[in-house]
Short mmCIF file of C-alpha atoms in Angstrom, two decimals:
data_model
loop_
_atom_site.label_atom_id
_atom_site.label_comp_id
_atom_site.label_asym_id
_atom_site.label_seq_id
_atom_site.Cartn_x
_atom_site.Cartn_y
_atom_site.Cartn_z
CA MET X 24 -0.03 0.07 -0.11
CA SER X 25 1.30 3.53 -0.96
CA GLY X 26 0.29 7.04 -0.35
CA SER X 27 -0.56 9.14 2.71
CA LEU X 28 -2.64 7.63 5.30
CA TRP X 29 -5.94 9.67 6.15
CA LEU X 30 -8.00 9.39 9.19
CA LYS X 31 -11.57 10.54 9.61
CA PRO X 32 -11.46 12.24 13.04
CA PRO X 33 -14.57 12.06 15.40
CA GLY X 34 -15.91 15.57 14.61
CA PRO X 35 -19.40 16.39 13.88
CA ASP X 36 -18.77 17.62 10.35
CA GLY X 37 -17.12 14.29 9.52
CA SER X 38 -14.56 16.15 7.25
CA TRP X 39 -11.19 14.62 6.36
CA VAL X 40 -7.98 15.93 7.77
CA SER X 41 -4.44 14.54 7.20
CA VAL X 42 -2.75 12.63 9.97
CA ALA X 43 -0.28 15.43 10.74
CA HIS X 44 -2.80 17.86 11.51
CA ALA X 45 -4.79 15.33 13.54
CA ALA X 46 -1.88 14.55 15.77
CA ALA X 47 -1.09 18.45 16.01
CA ALA X 48 -4.78 18.64 17.07
CA GLY X 49 -4.24 15.87 19.59
CA ARG X 50 -1.40 17.96 20.97
CA GLY X 51 -3.29 21.27 21.46
CA THR X 52 -2.23 22.95 18.22
CA ALA X 53 -4.16 24.10 15.44
CA PRO X 54 -3.33 23.58 11.89
CA ALA X 55 -2.09 26.76 9.86
CA ALA X 56 -4.85 26.27 6.98
CA ASP X 57 -8.27 24.91 6.53
CA ALA X 58 -8.76 21.33 6.85
CA ALA X 59 -9.90 20.97 3.40
CA ASP X 60 -7.03 22.69 1.78
CA ALA X 61 -4.32 21.36 4.08
CA LEU X 62 -1.50 18.90 2.59
CA PRO X 63 -0.13 15.86 4.50
CA GLY X 64 2.59 16.87 6.77
CA ILE X 65 6.01 16.16 5.85
CA PRO X 66 8.07 13.98 8.28
CA ARG X 67 11.11 15.87 9.73
CA PRO X 68 14.39 14.30 10.83
CA ARG X 69 14.56 13.56 14.64
CA ARG X 70 16.87 16.04 16.53
CA GLU X 71 19.62 14.42 18.78
CA GLY X 72 19.24 14.80 22.33
CA ARG X 73 16.70 14.47 24.87
CA GLU X 74 13.99 16.70 22.91
CA GLY X 75 14.64 14.30 19.96
CA ARG X 76 14.22 11.33 21.70
CA GLU X 77 11.02 12.60 23.91
CA GLY X 78 8.03 14.17 23.00
CA ARG X 79 7.20 17.67 24.07
CA ASP X 80 5.11 16.38 26.90
CA GLY X 81 7.97 14.09 28.11
CA ARG X 82 6.76 10.59 27.00
CA ASP X 83 9.52 8.31 25.56
CA GLY X 84 9.76 8.35 21.76
CA PRO X 85 11.85 6.13 19.36
CA ALA X 86 15.47 5.55 20.19
CA ALA X 87 17.99 7.48 18.22
CA ASP X 88 19.75 4.57 17.11
CA PRO X 89 17.93 1.26 16.87
CA MET X 90 20.84 -0.70 17.62
CA ASP X 91 21.02 0.84 21.17
CA GLU X 92 17.43 -0.40 21.61
CA LEU X 93 18.28 -3.81 20.32
CA ALA X 94 21.31 -4.05 22.39
CA GLU X 95 19.67 -2.88 25.46
CA ARG X 96 16.69 -5.45 25.02
CA LEU X 97 19.12 -8.32 24.42
CA ASP X 98 21.85 -7.31 26.74
CA ALA X 99 21.81 -10.43 29.04
CA PHE X 100 21.71 -12.91 26.55
CA ILE X 101 24.20 -11.09 24.30
CA ALA X 102 26.61 -10.45 27.41
CA ALA X 103 26.62 -14.28 28.02
CA ALA X 104 27.03 -15.29 24.60
CA VAL X 105 30.57 -17.05 23.85
CA HIS X 106 30.21 -16.53 19.99
CA PRO X 107 28.26 -14.20 17.53
CA ASP X 108 26.37 -17.19 16.07
CA GLU X 109 24.57 -17.69 19.24
CA ILE X 110 23.20 -14.12 18.91
CA ALA X 111 22.50 -14.57 15.13
CA ALA X 112 20.44 -17.62 16.04
CA VAL X 113 18.33 -15.80 18.58
CA LEU X 114 17.91 -12.90 15.98
CA GLU X 115 16.77 -15.51 13.47
CA SER X 116 14.28 -17.15 15.70
CA ASP X 117 12.92 -13.87 16.56
CA GLY X 118 11.70 -13.71 12.71
CA MET X 119 14.18 -11.17 11.86
CA THR X 120 14.96 -11.50 7.97
CA ASP X 121 18.00 -10.28 6.23
CA GLU X 122 15.70 -7.60 4.08
CA HIS X 123 14.15 -6.22 7.68
CA ILE X 124 17.92 -6.11 9.09
CA ARG X 125 18.92 -4.18 6.17
CA LEU X 126 16.21 -1.78 6.43
CA ALA X 127 15.98 -1.27 10.22
CA TYR X 128 19.47 -1.65 11.19
CA GLY X 129 21.51 -0.93 8.00
CA ARG X 130 23.44 -4.11 8.25
CA GLN X 131 23.87 -6.90 5.64
CA ASP X 132 22.52 -9.87 7.25
CA SER X 133 22.08 -11.39 10.80
CA PHE X 134 25.53 -12.43 11.13
CA GLY X 135 26.98 -8.92 10.55
CA LEU X 136 24.45 -7.42 13.14
CA ALA X 137 25.33 -10.29 15.60
CA GLU X 138 28.86 -9.60 15.23
CA GLU X 139 28.45 -5.85 15.89
CA LEU X 140 26.14 -6.78 18.83
CA TYR X 141 28.71 -9.09 20.16
CA ALA X 142 31.49 -6.46 19.89
CA ARG X 143 29.38 -3.52 21.51
CA VAL X 144 28.29 -5.44 24.66
CA PRO X 145 31.10 -6.70 27.11
CA ARG X 146 31.18 -10.13 28.23
CA SER X 147 29.47 -11.09 31.39
CA PHE X 148 28.94 -14.61 32.47
CA PRO X 149 26.36 -14.96 35.13
CA GLU X 150 26.87 -17.85 37.61
CA PRO X 151 24.54 -20.69 36.93
CA ASP X 152 21.57 -21.33 39.15
CA ARG X 153 21.88 -23.33 42.03
CA VAL X 154 20.77 -27.07 41.48
CA PRO X 155 20.63 -30.06 43.61
CA ASP X 156 23.84 -32.09 43.76
CA PRO X 157 22.71 -35.37 42.13
CA TRP X 158 25.84 -37.31 43.53
CA LYS X 159 25.00 -36.39 47.24
CA VAL X 160 24.44 -39.55 49.34
CA PRO X 161 24.40 -39.97 53.02
CA LEU X 162 27.61 -41.34 54.46
CA THR X 163 25.69 -43.54 56.95
CA ALA X 164 24.32 -45.49 53.84
CA CYS X 165 27.78 -46.17 52.42
CA LEU X 166 29.11 -47.20 55.92
CA LEU X 167 26.35 -49.53 56.26
CA ARG X 168 27.38 -51.22 53.19
CA GLY X 169 30.88 -51.53 54.24
CA VAL X 170 29.88 -53.06 57.51
CA ILE X 171 27.57 -55.62 55.71
CA PHE X 172 30.64 -56.58 53.36
CA ALA X 173 32.91 -57.21 56.39
CA LEU X 174 30.27 -58.89 59.00
CA PRO X 175 30.27 -62.35 57.10
CA GLY X 176 33.91 -62.52 58.30
CA LEU X 177 32.56 -63.27 61.90
CA ALA X 178 30.86 -66.68 60.65
CA TYR X 179 34.54 -67.85 60.36
CA LEU X 180 35.11 -67.14 64.09
CA LEU X 181 31.94 -68.54 65.11
CA GLY X 182 32.45 -71.71 63.09
CA ALA X 183 36.25 -72.17 63.79
CA PRO X 184 35.61 -75.28 66.28
CA LEU X 185 33.85 -77.00 63.62
CA LEU X 186 36.67 -76.94 61.30
CA ASP X 187 38.98 -78.61 63.72
CA GLY X 188 41.56 -81.11 61.80
CA PRO X 189 45.33 -81.08 60.95
CA LYS X 190 46.92 -78.09 59.19
CA ASP X 191 47.34 -78.22 55.49
CA ARG X 192 50.71 -78.50 53.86
CA LEU X 193 50.90 -74.42 54.02
CA GLY X 194 50.53 -74.85 57.79
CA LEU X 195 47.14 -72.92 57.49
CA PRO X 196 44.17 -74.02 59.34
CA ALA X 197 42.23 -76.93 58.09
CA GLY X 198 39.69 -76.04 55.35
CA THR X 199 41.20 -72.70 54.64
CA LEU X 200 41.98 -73.27 51.07
CA THR X 201 38.44 -75.02 50.53
CA LEU X 202 36.70 -71.81 51.92
CA LEU X 203 39.09 -69.44 49.72
CA ALA X 204 38.35 -71.19 46.64
CA GLY X 205 34.40 -71.14 47.02
CA ALA X 206 34.78 -67.46 48.24
CA LEU X 207 36.89 -66.40 45.26
CA ILE X 208 34.55 -67.88 42.59
CA GLY X 209 31.64 -66.33 44.51
CA TRP X 210 33.18 -62.92 44.38
CA VAL X 211 33.72 -63.27 40.56
CA TRP X 212 30.24 -64.20 39.87
CA ASP X 213 28.92 -61.64 42.26
CA GLN X 214 30.54 -58.91 40.23
CA THR X 215 29.30 -60.05 36.99
CA LEU X 216 25.61 -60.75 38.02
CA SER X 217 25.36 -57.48 39.96
CA HIS X 218 26.42 -55.58 37.04
CA ARG X 219 23.84 -57.30 34.71
CA ALA X 220 21.24 -56.64 37.16
CA TYR X 221 22.00 -53.02 37.83
CA SER X 222 21.94 -52.70 34.04
CA TRP X 223 18.42 -53.84 33.98
CA LEU X 224 17.63 -51.46 36.68
CA GLY X 225 19.25 -48.62 34.93
CA LEU X 226 16.85 -49.37 31.94
CA GLY X 227 13.99 -49.19 34.40
CA ASP X 228 13.05 -52.83 34.19
CA ARG X 229 12.95 -54.15 37.87
CA ALA X 230 10.96 -57.21 36.64
CA ALA X 231 14.02 -58.29 34.37
CA ALA X 232 16.65 -57.36 36.92
CA GLY X 233 14.55 -59.54 39.45
CA ARG X 234 14.50 -62.40 36.72
CA THR X 235 18.36 -62.11 36.17
CA LEU X 236 18.90 -62.35 39.94
CA LEU X 237 16.52 -65.40 40.34
CA ALA X 238 18.71 -67.24 37.51
CA GLY X 239 22.07 -66.12 38.26
CA ALA X 240 21.93 -66.28 42.04
CA PRO X 241 21.47 -70.17 42.29
CA ALA X 242 23.82 -70.71 39.37
CA GLY X 243 26.62 -68.61 41.39
CA ALA X 244 25.87 -70.72 44.41
CA LEU X 245 26.53 -74.03 42.62
CA LEU X 246 29.79 -72.62 40.86
CA GLY X 247 31.09 -71.75 44.58
CA THR X 248 30.11 -75.07 45.89
CA ALA X 249 31.76 -76.89 43.07
CA ALA X 250 34.80 -74.98 43.42
CA ALA X 251 35.23 -75.63 47.14
CA LEU X 252 34.50 -79.49 46.37
CA ALA X 253 37.23 -79.48 44.08
CA VAL X 254 39.96 -78.77 46.49
CA PRO X 255 40.75 -81.94 48.21
CA GLY X 256 42.06 -82.46 51.89
CA GLY X 257 39.63 -80.30 53.81
CA PRO X 258 37.75 -81.65 56.93
CA PRO X 259 34.06 -82.78 56.43
CA PHE X 260 32.24 -79.75 57.85
CA SER X 261 34.51 -77.27 55.66
CA TYR X 262 32.30 -78.39 52.57
CA ALA X 263 29.24 -77.86 54.12
CA PHE X 264 30.56 -74.49 55.45
CA ALA X 265 31.56 -73.77 51.86
CA ALA X 266 28.20 -74.63 50.55
CA GLY X 267 26.50 -72.42 53.18
CA GLN X 268 29.01 -69.68 51.94
CA ALA X 269 28.02 -69.75 48.48
CA LEU X 270 24.33 -69.84 49.39
CA TYR X 271 25.02 -66.54 51.51
CA VAL X 272 26.80 -64.86 48.70
CA GLY X 273 23.81 -65.52 46.20
CA ALA X 274 21.29 -64.29 48.69
CA ALA X 275 23.47 -61.13 49.73
CA THR X 276 23.70 -60.29 45.96
CA VAL X 277 20.13 -60.28 45.69
CA LEU X 278 19.55 -58.11 48.49
CA LEU X 279 22.07 -55.57 47.92
CA VAL X 280 21.11 -54.98 44.18
CA LEU X 281 17.51 -54.44 45.00
CA GLY X 282 18.55 -51.97 47.85
CA ARG X 283 17.52 -54.01 50.93
CA GLU X 284 20.65 -53.47 53.15
CA ARG X 285 18.66 -53.02 56.18
CA LEU X 286 16.93 -56.51 55.98
CA LEU X 287 20.34 -58.20 55.36
CA LEU X 288 21.80 -56.59 58.27
CA ALA X 289 18.84 -58.17 60.33
CA ALA X 290 19.67 -61.43 58.96
CA LEU X 291 23.21 -61.19 59.93
CA ALA X 292 22.38 -60.11 63.36
CA PRO X 293 22.09 -63.65 65.21
CA MET X 294 25.33 -64.79 63.63
CA ALA X 295 27.22 -61.46 64.67
CA ALA X 296 25.97 -61.59 68.17
CA GLY X 297 27.18 -64.95 68.68
CA ALA X 298 30.49 -64.40 67.20
CA LEU X 299 31.03 -61.56 69.63
CA LEU X 300 29.65 -63.60 72.48
CA THR X 301 32.39 -66.31 71.91
CA LEU X 302 35.00 -63.58 72.72
CA LEU X 303 33.47 -63.67 76.40
CA VAL X 304 32.26 -67.28 76.85
CA GLU X 305 32.56 -70.54 74.99
CA LEU X 306 29.52 -71.46 73.04
CA PRO X 307 28.56 -75.08 72.67
CA VAL X 308 28.67 -76.69 69.15
CA PRO X 309 25.04 -76.67 68.55
CA VAL X 310 24.35 -73.32 69.52
CA ARG X 311 27.12 -72.18 67.13
CA VAL X 312 25.46 -74.37 64.40
CA PHE X 313 21.96 -73.09 65.17
CA LEU X 314 23.31 -69.40 64.78
CA LEU X 315 24.99 -69.75 61.68
CA THR X 316 22.03 -71.67 60.11
CA ALA X 317 19.55 -69.14 61.45
CA SER X 318 21.38 -66.13 59.66
CA LEU X 319 21.71 -68.13 56.52
CA LEU X 320 18.25 -69.09 56.46
CA ALA X 321 17.00 -65.52 57.27
CA ALA X 322 19.12 -64.10 54.30
CA CYS X 323 17.99 -66.83 51.94
CA ALA X 324 14.17 -66.28 52.83
CA LEU X 325 14.60 -62.63 52.54
CA ALA X 326 15.98 -62.67 49.10
CA VAL X 327 13.42 -65.41 47.93
CA ARG X 328 10.81 -62.97 48.92
CA GLU X 329 12.31 -60.14 46.82
CA LEU X 330 12.47 -62.38 43.82
CA PRO X 331 9.69 -62.72 41.22
CA LEU X 332 9.16 -66.30 41.58
CA ALA X 333 5.76 -66.51 39.80
CA ASP X 334 6.97 -64.48 36.82
CA GLY X 335 10.25 -66.51 36.54
CA VAL X 336 8.43 -69.68 36.63
CA ARG X 337 5.97 -68.57 33.93
CA THR X 338 8.86 -67.05 31.76
CA LEU X 339 10.77 -70.47 31.98
CA VAL X 340 7.67 -72.30 31.04
CA LEU X 341 6.80 -70.30 28.03
CA ARG X 342 10.31 -70.57 26.84
CA VAL X 343 10.33 -74.43 27.18
CA ARG X 344 6.83 -74.51 25.33
CA ALA X 345 8.51 -72.32 22.42
CA TRP X 346 11.38 -74.40 22.24
CA THR X 347 9.41 -77.67 22.08
CA GLU X 348 6.62 -76.59 20.08
CA HIS X 349 6.20 -77.91 16.36
CA ARG X 350 6.67 -75.31 13.79
CA PRO X 351 5.66 -76.07 10.11
CA GLY X 352 8.42 -75.82 7.58
CA ARG X 353 11.19 -76.43 9.79
CA GLY X 354 11.56 -80.13 9.11
CA GLY X 355 10.45 -80.05 5.55
CA PRO X 356 11.48 -78.36 2.46
CA VAL X 357 13.32 -75.02 2.52
CA ARG X 358 10.98 -72.18 2.65
CA TRP X 359 11.36 -68.44 2.17
CA GLN X 360 11.26 -66.83 5.74
CA MET X 361 11.50 -63.10 6.97
CA LEU X 362 14.81 -62.97 8.68
CA ARG X 363 13.67 -60.22 10.91
CA GLY X 364 10.14 -59.10 11.45
CA ALA X 365 8.95 -55.32 12.11
CA GLU X 366 8.29 -56.13 15.74
CA GLU X 367 11.81 -57.65 16.29
CA GLU X 368 13.72 -54.69 14.76
CA TYR X 369 12.03 -52.13 17.18
CA ALA X 370 11.87 -54.56 20.28
CA PRO X 371 13.72 -53.41 23.31
CA ARG X 372 17.08 -54.81 23.76
CA GLY X 373 18.48 -55.57 27.37
CA PRO X 374 22.30 -55.43 28.17
CA ARG X 375 24.61 -57.55 26.45
CA LEU X 376 26.18 -60.38 28.34
CA GLY X 377 29.56 -59.60 27.06
CA ASP X 378 29.40 -56.09 28.90
CA SER X 379 29.26 -57.89 32.04
CA VAL X 380 32.21 -60.25 31.93
CA PRO X 381 35.08 -57.27 32.44
CA TYR X 382 33.38 -56.96 35.65
CA GLY X 383 34.05 -60.37 36.77
CA VAL X 384 37.50 -60.06 35.52
CA PHE X 385 38.19 -57.09 37.67
CA GLY X 386 36.59 -59.04 40.61
CA LEU X 387 38.96 -61.76 39.94
CA GLY X 388 42.08 -59.66 39.76
CA THR X 389 41.23 -57.52 42.93
CA GLY X 390 40.30 -60.72 44.65
CA LEU X 391 43.51 -62.56 44.13
CA LEU X 392 45.38 -59.11 45.04
CA VAL X 393 43.50 -59.15 48.36
CA LEU X 394 44.29 -62.75 48.81
CA TYR X 395 48.06 -62.45 48.24
CA ALA X 396 48.07 -59.35 50.60
CA ALA X 397 46.94 -61.63 53.37
CA LEU X 398 48.45 -64.96 52.40
CA GLY X 399 51.25 -64.11 50.11
CA GLU X 400 54.26 -64.95 52.38
CA VAL X 401 52.65 -68.07 53.59
CA LEU X 402 51.90 -69.33 50.01
CA ALA X 403 55.31 -68.47 49.27
CA GLY X 404 56.50 -71.02 52.12
CA GLY X 405 56.70 -68.63 54.88
CA PRO X 406 55.38 -69.26 58.49
CA ALA X 407 51.75 -69.77 59.24
CA GLU X 408 52.08 -66.64 61.56
CA ALA X 409 52.63 -64.28 58.65
CA VAL X 410 49.06 -64.22 57.86
CA ALA X 411 48.27 -60.58 57.41
CA ALA X 412 44.36 -60.96 58.13
CA PRO X 413 44.02 -57.58 59.27
CA SER X 414 44.97 -55.99 55.92
CA ALA X 415 42.38 -58.15 54.22
CA VAL X 416 39.65 -56.96 56.89
CA ALA X 417 40.70 -53.30 56.54
CA LEU X 418 40.38 -53.35 52.78
CA THR X 419 36.84 -55.12 53.01
CA LEU X 420 35.79 -52.35 55.72
CA SER X 421 37.14 -49.43 53.62
CA MET X 422 34.63 -50.40 50.81
CA GLY X 423 32.10 -48.07 52.52
CA PRO X 424 33.97 -45.19 52.73
CA ALA X 425 35.51 -45.92 49.35
CA GLU X 426 31.89 -45.89 47.89
CA TRP X 427 31.12 -42.37 49.59
CA LEU X 428 34.20 -41.03 48.35
CA LEU X 429 33.66 -42.08 44.75
CA HIS X 430 30.23 -40.04 44.98
CA ARG X 431 32.32 -37.02 46.47
CA PHE X 432 34.57 -37.15 43.66
CA ARG X 433 31.77 -37.21 41.06
CA SER X 434 30.16 -34.16 42.93
CA GLY X 435 33.45 -32.38 43.03
CA SER X 436 34.11 -32.82 39.37
CA LEU X 437 30.58 -31.75 38.38
CA ALA X 438 31.29 -28.60 40.44
CA GLY X 439 34.52 -28.07 38.67
CA LEU X 440 32.83 -28.55 35.24
CA ARG X 441 30.37 -25.73 36.21
CA ALA X 442 33.09 -23.14 37.40
CA ALA X 443 36.00 -23.94 35.18
CA ARG X 444 36.60 -21.38 32.18
CA SER X 445 38.91 -23.48 30.21
CA PRO X 446 39.98 -27.10 29.91
CA ARG X 447 43.06 -26.44 31.73
CA GLN X 448 41.25 -25.06 34.72
CA PHE X 449 38.76 -28.14 34.87
CA ARG X 450 41.78 -30.59 34.70
CA LEU X 451 43.43 -28.78 37.42
CA ARG X 452 40.46 -28.94 39.43
CA MET X 453 39.61 -32.63 38.73
CA LEU X 454 43.22 -33.55 39.60
CA SER X 455 42.70 -31.42 43.10
CA THR X 456 39.39 -33.39 43.88
CA LEU X 457 41.04 -36.65 42.84
CA ALA X 458 44.09 -36.06 45.33
CA ARG X 459 41.84 -35.26 48.00
CA CYS X 460 39.39 -38.06 47.83
CA LEU X 461 42.25 -40.54 47.22
CA ALA X 462 44.08 -39.06 50.24
CA THR X 463 41.01 -39.48 52.34
CA TYR X 464 40.56 -43.01 51.42
CA LEU X 465 44.18 -43.93 52.30
CA VAL X 466 44.13 -42.34 55.49
CA VAL X 467 40.93 -44.36 56.54
CA LEU X 468 42.32 -47.42 55.14
CA LEU X 469 45.66 -46.91 57.28
CA ALA X 470 43.50 -46.25 60.51
CA LEU X 471 41.67 -49.62 59.70
CA GLY X 472 44.71 -51.50 59.23
CA LEU X 473 46.36 -50.22 62.26
CA THR X 474 43.38 -50.76 64.42
CA GLY X 475 42.60 -54.30 63.11
CA THR X 476 46.66 -55.16 63.69
CA LEU X 477 46.26 -53.93 67.33
CA LEU X 478 43.08 -56.17 68.11
CA TRP X 479 43.89 -59.18 66.10
CA PRO X 480 45.58 -61.67 68.34
CA GLY X 481 49.00 -62.82 66.91
CA ALA X 482 48.83 -60.60 63.90
CA PRO X 483 52.24 -59.72 62.35
CA GLY X 484 53.12 -56.12 62.96
CA LEU X 485 52.71 -53.40 60.20
CA THR X 486 56.32 -52.53 59.08
CA GLY X 487 57.04 -49.98 56.46
CA VAL X 488 56.89 -52.47 53.64
CA ARG X 489 53.55 -53.80 54.87
CA VAL X 490 52.18 -50.48 55.37
CA ALA X 491 53.44 -49.20 51.79
CA THR X 492 51.91 -52.22 50.28
CA LEU X 493 48.50 -51.93 52.00
CA LEU X 494 48.19 -48.26 50.94
CA LEU X 495 49.46 -48.77 47.21
CA LEU X 496 46.72 -51.92 47.22
CA GLY X 497 44.13 -49.55 48.36
CA ALA X 498 44.88 -47.14 45.61
CA VAL X 499 44.62 -49.68 43.10
CA MET X 500 41.30 -50.86 44.42
CA TRP X 501 39.87 -47.16 44.54
CA THR X 502 41.27 -46.00 41.12
CA GLY X 503 39.91 -48.99 39.72
CA LEU X 504 36.45 -48.48 41.11
CA LEU X 505 36.70 -45.07 39.94
CA LEU X 506 37.49 -46.02 36.36
CA GLN X 507 34.68 -48.73 36.81
CA SER X 508 32.14 -45.96 37.93
CA PHE X 509 32.83 -43.88 34.65
CA GLY X 510 32.38 -46.89 32.44
CA ALA X 511 35.99 -47.71 31.91
CA VAL X 512 36.05 -51.12 33.33
CA ARG X 513 37.93 -52.77 30.71
CA PRO X 514 41.28 -51.07 31.23
CA ALA X 515 40.96 -51.33 34.91
CA ALA X 516 40.08 -54.84 34.52
CA VAL X 517 43.20 -55.52 32.36
CA VAL X 518 45.41 -53.80 34.70
CA CYS X 519 44.39 -55.54 37.95
CA ALA X 520 44.09 -59.08 35.93
CA SER X 521 47.65 -58.49 34.89
CA ALA X 522 48.72 -57.53 38.14
CA ALA X 523 47.09 -60.72 39.77
CA VAL X 524 48.77 -63.00 36.88
CA ALA X 525 52.29 -61.50 37.61
CA GLN X 526 52.13 -62.07 41.25
CA SER X 527 50.73 -65.65 40.61
CA LEU X 528 53.87 -66.21 38.31
CA ALA X 529 56.20 -64.76 40.71
CA LEU X 530 54.90 -67.16 43.39
CA LEU X 531 54.80 -70.21 41.15
CA LEU X 532 58.13 -69.86 40.14
CA GLY X 533 59.65 -68.54 43.10
CA LEU X 534 60.79 -65.23 41.93
CA GLY X 535 62.02 -62.71 44.40
CA GLN X 536 61.16 -62.23 47.99
CA PRO X 537 57.40 -62.18 48.49
CA ARG X 538 57.00 -58.73 50.24
CA ALA X 539 59.22 -57.13 47.69
CA VAL X 540 57.13 -58.76 44.82
CA GLN X 541 53.75 -57.37 46.35
CA LEU X 542 55.10 -54.04 46.74
CA ALA X 543 56.60 -53.99 43.01
CA VAL X 544 53.31 -55.37 41.66
CA ALA X 545 50.99 -53.11 43.71
CA GLY X 546 53.05 -49.97 42.85
CA ALA X 547 53.03 -50.88 39.08
CA ALA X 548 49.33 -51.33 39.11
CA ALA X 549 48.67 -48.31 40.99
CA LEU X 550 50.75 -46.37 38.76
CA ALA X 551 49.05 -47.66 35.70
CA LEU X 552 45.61 -46.83 37.16
CA GLY X 553 46.47 -43.31 38.28
CA THR X 554 47.86 -42.75 34.69
CA LEU X 555 44.60 -44.02 33.45
CA VAL X 556 42.66 -41.80 35.59
CA CYS X 557 44.28 -38.81 34.64
CA LEU X 558 44.19 -39.39 30.90
CA LEU X 559 40.61 -40.66 30.70
CA LEU X 560 38.90 -38.45 33.24
CA GLY X 561 40.89 -35.32 32.59
CA ARG X 562 38.47 -34.60 29.77
CA ALA X 563 35.44 -32.59 30.42
CA THR X 564 33.50 -34.96 28.07
CA ALA X 565 33.97 -37.84 30.31
CA HIS X 566 32.01 -35.95 33.38
CA ARG X 567 28.72 -35.29 31.22
#
């Protein structure tokens, strides 16, 4: 539309006047000529200064420079932008075309306008809004898990009189190797099964996690019992004790994965109370057997209550029926069949079995390293008095604080990710958080080791070499768990398994002094895992 715009004022005569005269009349000024003979008013350029920016009555008028108005309106966003393209995207999303930008602002396009706005407004990065820490967990929950990991060790104290017999060829108490074989296999299976069940829980399928535990826990119990039976020379009760140990490991895995730590603690209460009572009075053998059996049956009953038995049986029946039913065309001539149906292509897929294997390898490596820390000298031909059981107990108890410090590291790295202004700043913050958490864990581990050595009757003293080995092994455990929590379980499993193989070969071939070998292997593994942590977790993308 072209030409002047004319309005009909609300006068009684209904005469036509120009917009300029109507505006003048609205301001209280009369036109210089009659309305009928008046020509449209010619726009005048605005004067600079206050009078040009404001009307005569003090009301705000249009800005002297439209760039100033635009920069003021988008000031907060322009100041927080890190590149002009962010501003150009906002301008285009606001509906500004290149033609409008050329007419209104005198710039060629949105990118040119964005570059000038970016240069005009100084940078000002506001602090992000405070959000709840997703990695904040109560310390008591982690300590409870650490206590639950260590409490089963009291069962060996309660059942010690039942394992009477001649010492084995290494000078260890009767049945020690039998119980260790079952415990080691159970530990490896527990790590693999737990990861697979946790993966289903992460996908939001608690029923599938229950079915996984329902099938995996009994299988792990059978494997642990078979491993114990494969070790000859133990007293008869040691095999029954190993079978109960395998059953408990399966039940505990179910309850821990499903978040039923307090129920498991209640199930362990009779056994723990009886073990502590043996320090004061001598309990009869039937009472010891009753307390051990009561805790085992309670743990198994609680685990069975949490498992979907009906769903598992129904699924098993359906699978057996699908395998045994007759399908036409399978035994006759070759017929065309669709390789993959549409419903199969889009069906939800669960975690792969191969993804859980590295967790079992990691469990095997760390389990052997802890075993060698406790029995390395004895297995190498040393005296039975060299058993460093307090070191193994300290490592087990420290898993509770270790889990809490892993959450603290994730929380600190997330805070560093928000506060850092460059990759170098983030890397320094990450290293500072790593050093603080690792040092705290090693202090806790050393305190537990010293306390256990003082309280354990006949335990060897913590010499400098033993302390260094314990701390290096703790560093291996914690950094390996840290890599595992970030999904880098494969390199952690390779390092721990390689360290266990190296120490096993040195033990079998009689290479070096056992303490020196343990120190060298633990130091090399700690150095390798520390390097992997710095390389893999020093990038900001690993923490998102």
